[in-house]
Each structure stands twice: as C-alpha cells, then as structure tokens.
Amino acid sequence: MALTADHNDTAQRIDLTAFIEDLYRDGEVLEAITQPSRGLSAERLDSLARSRSQASRLRRLLRQALVAHNSQGRLVLTATGRELAFDLYGVGAADLHASA
C-alpha cells in the first residue's frame, strides 16, 4: 500500500513540475495559478496544452484534484496543489502563505 502511495506522490510531483515548467516557458509565473483569484484563462490553457503529452498531463492534474477551475472558470491550483507546489518550490517561489 505504501509503495502505491509513494508512486502516486511521485507521479503528481512530476506532472505538477512539468506543468509549472510549461508555464514558465510560456511566459507565465507560478503565482498565476497559486492565487485562487487569478488563474489561467481557457486561451492560456490551450496554448499550454498544445501537445498531446501536455494535454494528458493537464487531465491527470485535474483528475488528481491538484488543479481546478475557480468561480471565474480560470484554472488554479487546489489547496492540495498549492501545498505540493510549496513543498517543491518553497515559500519564495509561490507566496503560498498569503493565499492559502
């Protein structure tokens, strides 16, 4: 059972890290998805999900409840996703304490 949990955690970290790297490459900053009031528009998501692997990664993040759509329909990290981003990148990278 622990092996499955470790594998899931590793897979989530890989997917989230790759998604965040795609954000940076596309000119976005991490705060765009860590602040629940901001988020990525459908147009920005389309540009990020331009390949099959990126679109698949985004679907996995949605299924794993690491990202969700806010009340404005923009994609943001969930509380779990923010915690994982904080674990991966630290407070300075995402300023999670202010938005959590």
Short mmCIF file of N, CA, C and O in Angstrom, two decimals:
data_model
loop_
_atom_site.label_atom_id
_atom_site.label_comp_id
_atom_site.label_asym_id
_atom_site.label_seq_id
_atom_site.Cartn_x
_atom_site.Cartn_y
_atom_site.Cartn_z
N MET A 1 0.82 -1.19 0.00
CA MET A 1 0.00 0.00 0.00
C MET A 1 0.86 1.25 0.00
O MET A 1 0.58 2.19 -0.71
N ALA A 2 1.92 1.29 0.79
CA ALA A 2 2.80 2.46 0.86
C ALA A 2 3.49 2.69 -0.47
O ALA A 2 3.72 3.83 -0.87
N LEU A 3 3.84 1.61 -1.17
CA LEU A 3 4.50 1.75 -2.47
C LEU A 3 3.60 2.46 -3.46
O LEU A 3 4.04 3.33 -4.21
N THR A 4 2.31 2.14 -3.46
CA THR A 4 1.36 2.80 -4.35
C THR A 4 1.24 4.28 -4.00
O THR A 4 1.22 5.13 -4.89
N ALA A 5 1.18 4.60 -2.73
CA ALA A 5 1.09 6.00 -2.30
C ALA A 5 2.34 6.76 -2.72
O ALA A 5 2.25 7.90 -3.19
N ASP A 6 3.52 6.15 -2.56
CA ASP A 6 4.76 6.80 -2.97
C ASP A 6 4.78 7.02 -4.48
O ASP A 6 5.20 8.08 -4.95
N HIS A 7 4.32 6.04 -5.24
CA HIS A 7 4.29 6.17 -6.69
C HIS A 7 3.34 7.29 -7.10
O HIS A 7 3.65 8.10 -7.98
N ASN A 8 2.16 7.36 -6.48
CA ASN A 8 1.19 8.41 -6.79
C ASN A 8 1.75 9.78 -6.47
O ASN A 8 1.59 10.73 -7.24
N ASP A 9 2.42 9.91 -5.32
CA ASP A 9 3.01 11.18 -4.93
C ASP A 9 4.10 11.59 -5.92
O ASP A 9 4.16 12.75 -6.33
N THR A 10 4.92 10.64 -6.33
CA THR A 10 5.97 10.93 -7.30
C THR A 10 5.37 11.34 -8.64
O THR A 10 5.81 12.31 -9.25
N ALA A 11 4.36 10.63 -9.08
CA ALA A 11 3.71 10.96 -10.35
C ALA A 11 3.08 12.36 -10.29
O ALA A 11 3.19 13.13 -11.24
N GLN A 12 2.45 12.69 -9.16
CA GLN A 12 1.86 14.02 -9.00
C GLN A 12 2.95 15.10 -9.05
O GLN A 12 2.77 16.13 -9.70
N ARG A 13 4.06 14.85 -8.39
CA ARG A 13 5.16 15.82 -8.39
C ARG A 13 5.72 16.01 -9.79
O ARG A 13 6.00 17.13 -10.21
N ILE A 14 5.87 14.92 -10.53
CA ILE A 14 6.39 15.00 -11.90
C ILE A 14 5.43 15.80 -12.77
O ILE A 14 5.85 16.70 -13.51
N ASP A 15 4.14 15.49 -12.70
CA ASP A 15 3.15 16.19 -13.51
C ASP A 15 3.08 17.67 -13.15
O ASP A 15 3.05 18.52 -14.04
N LEU A 16 3.06 17.98 -11.87
CA LEU A 16 2.97 19.37 -11.46
C LEU A 16 4.22 20.15 -11.85
O LEU A 16 4.13 21.27 -12.36
N THR A 17 5.38 19.54 -11.65
CA THR A 17 6.63 20.20 -12.04
C THR A 17 6.68 20.47 -13.53
O THR A 17 7.03 21.57 -13.97
N ALA A 18 6.30 19.50 -14.33
CA ALA A 18 6.31 19.67 -15.78
C ALA A 18 5.31 20.76 -16.20
O ALA A 18 5.60 21.57 -17.08
N PHE A 19 4.14 20.79 -15.57
CA PHE A 19 3.14 21.81 -15.88
C PHE A 19 3.67 23.19 -15.54
O PHE A 19 3.53 24.14 -16.32
N ILE A 20 4.30 23.32 -14.39
CA ILE A 20 4.86 24.61 -13.97
C ILE A 20 5.99 25.03 -14.90
O ILE A 20 6.10 26.21 -15.26
N GLU A 21 6.81 24.09 -15.32
CA GLU A 21 7.86 24.41 -16.29
C GLU A 21 7.26 24.91 -17.61
O GLU A 21 7.77 25.85 -18.21
N ASP A 22 6.15 24.28 -18.04
CA ASP A 22 5.45 24.74 -19.24
C ASP A 22 4.95 26.17 -19.05
O ASP A 22 5.00 26.99 -19.97
N LEU A 23 4.46 26.48 -17.84
CA LEU A 23 4.02 27.84 -17.54
C LEU A 23 5.15 28.84 -17.76
O LEU A 23 4.97 29.86 -18.42
N TYR A 24 6.31 28.53 -17.16
CA TYR A 24 7.46 29.43 -17.28
C TYR A 24 7.88 29.61 -18.73
O TYR A 24 8.14 30.72 -19.18
N ARG A 25 7.94 28.50 -19.47
CA ARG A 25 8.33 28.58 -20.89
C ARG A 25 7.35 29.41 -21.71
O ARG A 25 7.72 30.04 -22.68
N ASP A 26 6.10 29.41 -21.28
CA ASP A 26 5.07 30.15 -22.00
C ASP A 26 4.92 31.59 -21.48
O ASP A 26 3.99 32.29 -21.85
N GLY A 27 5.83 32.01 -20.59
CA GLY A 27 5.84 33.39 -20.12
C GLY A 27 4.98 33.67 -18.90
O GLY A 27 4.78 34.83 -18.54
N GLU A 28 4.47 32.65 -18.24
CA GLU A 28 3.66 32.84 -17.04
C GLU A 28 4.53 32.72 -15.79
O GLU A 28 5.67 32.27 -15.85
N VAL A 29 3.97 33.12 -14.67
CA VAL A 29 4.63 32.97 -13.38
C VAL A 29 3.80 32.04 -12.52
O VAL A 29 2.59 31.88 -12.74
N LEU A 30 4.43 31.44 -11.53
CA LEU A 30 3.75 30.47 -10.67
C LEU A 30 2.55 31.07 -9.96
O LEU A 30 1.52 30.43 -9.79
N GLU A 31 2.64 32.34 -9.58
CA GLU A 31 1.54 32.99 -8.87
C GLU A 31 0.26 33.03 -9.71
O GLU A 31 -0.83 33.19 -9.17
N ALA A 32 0.39 32.90 -11.02
CA ALA A 32 -0.80 32.90 -11.88
C ALA A 32 -1.75 31.76 -11.52
O ALA A 32 -2.95 31.88 -11.70
N ILE A 33 -1.21 30.66 -11.00
CA ILE A 33 -2.08 29.54 -10.64
C ILE A 33 -2.15 29.29 -9.14
O ILE A 33 -3.00 28.54 -8.69
N THR A 34 -1.26 29.90 -8.35
CA THR A 34 -1.31 29.66 -6.91
C THR A 34 -2.31 30.55 -6.21
O THR A 34 -2.77 30.23 -5.12
N GLN A 35 -2.67 31.67 -6.81
CA GLN A 35 -3.63 32.58 -6.20
C GLN A 35 -5.03 32.26 -6.73
O GLN A 35 -5.29 32.42 -7.93
N PRO A 36 -5.92 31.82 -5.85
CA PRO A 36 -7.25 31.40 -6.29
C PRO A 36 -8.03 32.46 -7.07
O PRO A 36 -8.89 32.13 -7.88
N SER A 37 -7.72 33.71 -6.87
CA SER A 37 -8.46 34.76 -7.57
C SER A 37 -7.90 35.05 -8.97
O SER A 37 -8.52 35.77 -9.74
N ARG A 38 -6.76 34.48 -9.31
CA ARG A 38 -6.16 34.74 -10.63
C ARG A 38 -6.50 33.61 -11.59
O ARG A 38 -7.55 33.58 -12.16
N GLY A 39 -5.57 32.71 -11.80
CA GLY A 39 -5.81 31.55 -12.66
C GLY A 39 -5.52 31.80 -14.12
O GLY A 39 -5.24 32.91 -14.55
N LEU A 40 -5.55 30.72 -14.88
CA LEU A 40 -5.27 30.75 -16.31
C LEU A 40 -6.57 30.67 -17.10
O LEU A 40 -7.43 29.84 -16.80
N SER A 41 -6.68 31.50 -18.09
CA SER A 41 -7.87 31.50 -18.95
C SER A 41 -7.86 30.29 -19.87
O SER A 41 -6.83 29.63 -20.04
N ALA A 42 -8.97 30.04 -20.50
CA ALA A 42 -9.08 28.92 -21.45
C ALA A 42 -8.08 29.10 -22.59
O ALA A 42 -7.48 28.13 -23.05
N GLU A 43 -7.88 30.34 -23.03
CA GLU A 43 -6.93 30.60 -24.12
C GLU A 43 -5.50 30.25 -23.70
O GLU A 43 -4.75 29.66 -24.47
N ARG A 44 -5.13 30.61 -22.48
CA ARG A 44 -3.79 30.29 -21.98
C ARG A 44 -3.63 28.78 -21.84
O ARG A 44 -2.58 28.23 -22.14
N LEU A 45 -4.68 28.12 -21.38
CA LEU A 45 -4.62 26.66 -21.25
C LEU A 45 -4.44 26.00 -22.60
O LEU A 45 -3.69 25.04 -22.73
N ASP A 46 -5.13 26.52 -23.60
CA ASP A 46 -4.98 25.97 -24.95
C ASP A 46 -3.54 26.08 -25.42
O ASP A 46 -3.01 25.15 -26.02
N SER A 47 -2.91 27.21 -25.14
CA SER A 47 -1.51 27.36 -25.58
C SER A 47 -0.59 26.45 -24.79
O SER A 47 0.40 25.95 -25.32
N LEU A 48 -0.91 26.20 -23.52
CA LEU A 48 -0.08 25.30 -22.71
C LEU A 48 -0.30 23.83 -23.09
O LEU A 48 0.62 23.03 -22.98
N ALA A 49 -1.49 23.49 -23.50
CA ALA A 49 -1.83 22.10 -23.82
C ALA A 49 -1.72 21.86 -25.32
O ALA A 49 -2.53 21.15 -25.91
N ARG A 50 -0.70 22.42 -25.95
CA ARG A 50 -0.58 22.33 -27.41
C ARG A 50 -0.15 20.94 -27.88
O ARG A 50 -0.36 20.60 -29.03
N SER A 51 0.45 20.15 -27.03
CA SER A 51 0.83 18.80 -27.43
C SER A 51 -0.03 17.77 -26.70
O SER A 51 -0.63 18.07 -25.67
N ARG A 52 -0.06 16.58 -27.23
CA ARG A 52 -0.85 15.50 -26.63
C ARG A 52 -0.35 15.21 -25.21
O ARG A 52 -1.16 15.01 -24.30
N SER A 53 0.97 15.21 -25.00
CA SER A 53 1.50 14.90 -23.67
C SER A 53 1.14 15.99 -22.67
O SER A 53 0.83 15.70 -21.51
N GLN A 54 1.17 17.24 -23.10
CA GLN A 54 0.81 18.33 -22.19
C GLN A 54 -0.68 18.30 -21.86
O GLN A 54 -1.06 18.52 -20.71
N ALA A 55 -1.51 18.01 -22.84
CA ALA A 55 -2.94 17.91 -22.61
C ALA A 55 -3.24 16.74 -21.67
O ALA A 55 -4.07 16.85 -20.76
N SER A 56 -2.53 15.64 -21.86
CA SER A 56 -2.70 14.47 -21.00
C SER A 56 -2.29 14.80 -19.56
O SER A 56 -2.96 14.41 -18.61
N ARG A 57 -1.20 15.52 -19.42
CA ARG A 57 -0.72 15.92 -18.09
C ARG A 57 -1.76 16.79 -17.40
O ARG A 57 -2.06 16.61 -16.22
N LEU A 58 -2.33 17.72 -18.12
CA LEU A 58 -3.35 18.60 -17.55
C LEU A 58 -4.57 17.80 -17.10
O LEU A 58 -5.11 18.04 -16.02
N ARG A 59 -4.99 16.83 -17.90
CA ARG A 59 -6.12 15.97 -17.50
C ARG A 59 -5.79 15.20 -16.22
O ARG A 59 -6.64 15.06 -15.34
N ARG A 60 -4.55 14.70 -16.11
CA ARG A 60 -4.16 13.98 -14.88
C ARG A 60 -4.19 14.92 -13.67
O ARG A 60 -4.66 14.53 -12.60
N LEU A 61 -3.70 16.14 -13.84
CA LEU A 61 -3.72 17.10 -12.73
C LEU A 61 -5.15 17.41 -12.31
O LEU A 61 -5.43 17.51 -11.11
N LEU A 62 -6.05 17.52 -13.25
CA LEU A 62 -7.47 17.73 -12.93
C LEU A 62 -8.05 16.53 -12.21
O LEU A 62 -8.74 16.67 -11.20
N ARG A 63 -7.75 15.33 -12.72
CA ARG A 63 -8.26 14.10 -12.12
C ARG A 63 -7.71 13.89 -10.71
O ARG A 63 -8.40 13.41 -9.83
N GLN A 64 -6.46 14.29 -10.49
CA GLN A 64 -5.82 14.14 -9.18
C GLN A 64 -6.22 15.26 -8.22
O GLN A 64 -5.78 15.27 -7.08
N ALA A 65 -7.06 16.18 -8.68
CA ALA A 65 -7.54 17.32 -7.89
C ALA A 65 -6.40 18.21 -7.42
O ALA A 65 -6.45 18.78 -6.34
N LEU A 66 -5.37 18.36 -8.25
CA LEU A 66 -4.29 19.30 -7.95
C LEU A 66 -4.58 20.66 -8.58
O LEU A 66 -4.06 21.68 -8.12
N VAL A 67 -5.39 20.68 -9.62
CA VAL A 67 -5.86 21.91 -10.23
C VAL A 67 -7.37 21.83 -10.40
O VAL A 67 -7.93 20.73 -10.45
N ALA A 68 -8.00 22.99 -10.46
CA ALA A 68 -9.45 23.05 -10.65
C ALA A 68 -9.77 24.41 -11.25
O ALA A 68 -8.91 25.29 -11.32
N HIS A 69 -11.00 24.58 -11.66
CA HIS A 69 -11.44 25.87 -12.18
C HIS A 69 -12.08 26.68 -11.05
O HIS A 69 -12.88 26.14 -10.29
N ASN A 70 -11.69 27.95 -10.96
CA ASN A 70 -12.27 28.81 -9.94
C ASN A 70 -13.65 29.30 -10.39
O ASN A 70 -14.13 28.91 -11.46
N SER A 71 -14.26 30.16 -9.61
CA SER A 71 -15.62 30.63 -9.93
C SER A 71 -15.67 31.43 -11.23
O SER A 71 -16.74 31.56 -11.82
N GLN A 72 -14.54 31.96 -11.68
CA GLN A 72 -14.49 32.68 -12.95
C GLN A 72 -14.15 31.76 -14.12
O GLN A 72 -13.97 32.22 -15.25
N GLY A 73 -14.01 30.46 -13.85
CA GLY A 73 -13.70 29.49 -14.89
C GLY A 73 -12.23 29.44 -15.27
O GLY A 73 -11.86 28.89 -16.30
N ARG A 74 -11.39 30.00 -14.43
CA ARG A 74 -9.95 30.01 -14.70
C ARG A 74 -9.28 28.89 -13.90
O ARG A 74 -9.72 28.55 -12.82
N LEU A 75 -8.21 28.33 -14.45
CA LEU A 75 -7.53 27.20 -13.82
C LEU A 75 -6.59 27.68 -12.73
O LEU A 75 -5.75 28.56 -12.96
N VAL A 76 -6.72 27.11 -11.53
CA VAL A 76 -5.86 27.43 -10.39
C VAL A 76 -5.48 26.13 -9.68
O VAL A 76 -6.12 25.09 -9.88
N LEU A 77 -4.47 26.22 -8.85
CA LEU A 77 -4.12 25.08 -8.01
C LEU A 77 -5.14 24.96 -6.89
O LEU A 77 -5.59 25.97 -6.34
N THR A 78 -5.49 23.74 -6.53
CA THR A 78 -6.33 23.50 -5.36
C THR A 78 -5.46 23.66 -4.13
O THR A 78 -4.24 23.84 -4.22
N ALA A 79 -6.06 23.55 -2.96
CA ALA A 79 -5.29 23.63 -1.71
C ALA A 79 -4.20 22.55 -1.70
O ALA A 79 -3.06 22.80 -1.33
N THR A 80 -4.54 21.35 -2.15
CA THR A 80 -3.57 20.26 -2.22
C THR A 80 -2.47 20.58 -3.22
O THR A 80 -1.28 20.36 -2.95
N GLY A 81 -2.84 21.13 -4.36
CA GLY A 81 -1.86 21.52 -5.36
C GLY A 81 -0.94 22.61 -4.86
O GLY A 81 0.28 22.59 -5.11
N ARG A 82 -1.49 23.59 -4.11
CA ARG A 82 -0.66 24.66 -3.54
C ARG A 82 0.33 24.10 -2.52
O ARG A 82 1.48 24.50 -2.48
N GLU A 83 -0.14 23.17 -1.70
CA GLU A 83 0.76 22.55 -0.72
C GLU A 83 1.90 21.83 -1.42
O GLU A 83 3.05 21.93 -1.00
N LEU A 84 1.60 21.11 -2.48
CA LEU A 84 2.62 20.39 -3.21
C LEU A 84 3.58 21.37 -3.89
O LEU A 84 4.80 21.18 -3.88
N ALA A 85 3.06 22.46 -4.46
CA ALA A 85 3.91 23.48 -5.08
C ALA A 85 4.83 24.10 -4.03
O ALA A 85 6.02 24.33 -4.28
N PHE A 86 4.30 24.35 -2.84
CA PHE A 86 5.11 24.90 -1.76
C PHE A 86 6.22 23.91 -1.40
O PHE A 86 7.37 24.30 -1.22
N ASP A 87 5.87 22.64 -1.32
CA ASP A 87 6.85 21.61 -1.00
C ASP A 87 7.94 21.55 -2.06
O ASP A 87 9.12 21.39 -1.75
N LEU A 88 7.57 21.72 -3.32
CA LEU A 88 8.53 21.63 -4.41
C LEU A 88 9.36 22.89 -4.58
O LEU A 88 10.55 22.82 -4.87
N TYR A 89 8.75 24.07 -4.42
CA TYR A 89 9.41 25.32 -4.78
C TYR A 89 9.65 26.28 -3.62
O TYR A 89 10.34 27.27 -3.79
N GLY A 90 9.05 26.02 -2.47
CA GLY A 90 9.28 26.88 -1.32
C GLY A 90 8.40 28.11 -1.32
O GLY A 90 7.75 28.45 -2.29
N VAL A 91 8.42 28.79 -0.19
CA VAL A 91 7.56 29.95 0.03
C VAL A 91 7.91 31.08 -0.94
O VAL A 91 7.02 31.73 -1.46
N GLY A 92 9.15 31.34 -1.20
CA GLY A 92 9.54 32.44 -2.06
C GLY A 92 9.04 32.31 -3.47
O GLY A 92 8.73 33.30 -4.13
N ALA A 93 8.90 31.09 -3.95
CA ALA A 93 8.50 30.87 -5.33
C ALA A 93 7.01 31.07 -5.54
O ALA A 93 6.59 31.47 -6.60
N ALA A 94 6.23 30.78 -4.54
CA ALA A 94 4.78 30.79 -4.75
C ALA A 94 4.00 31.67 -3.78
O ALA A 94 2.83 31.88 -3.97
N ASP A 95 4.65 32.18 -2.72
CA ASP A 95 3.97 33.03 -1.75
C ASP A 95 2.65 32.41 -1.29
O ASP A 95 1.61 33.04 -1.30
N LEU A 96 2.74 31.14 -0.91
CA LEU A 96 1.52 30.38 -0.60
C LEU A 96 0.88 30.76 0.72
O LEU A 96 -0.31 30.62 0.89
N HIS A 97 1.66 31.27 1.65
CA HIS A 97 1.08 31.61 2.95
C HIS A 97 0.04 32.72 2.83
O HIS A 97 -0.96 32.72 3.51
N ALA A 98 0.26 33.64 1.91
CA ALA A 98 -0.67 34.75 1.74
C ALA A 98 -1.97 34.28 1.08
O ALA A 98 -3.02 34.86 1.33
N SER A 99 -1.91 33.26 0.24
CA SER A 99 -3.10 32.87 -0.49
C SER A 99 -3.76 31.59 0.03
O SER A 99 -4.80 31.22 -0.45
N ALA A 100 -3.15 30.94 0.98
CA ALA A 100 -3.71 29.67 1.48
C ALA A 100 -4.82 29.90 2.46
O ALA A 100 -5.01 30.92 3.01
#
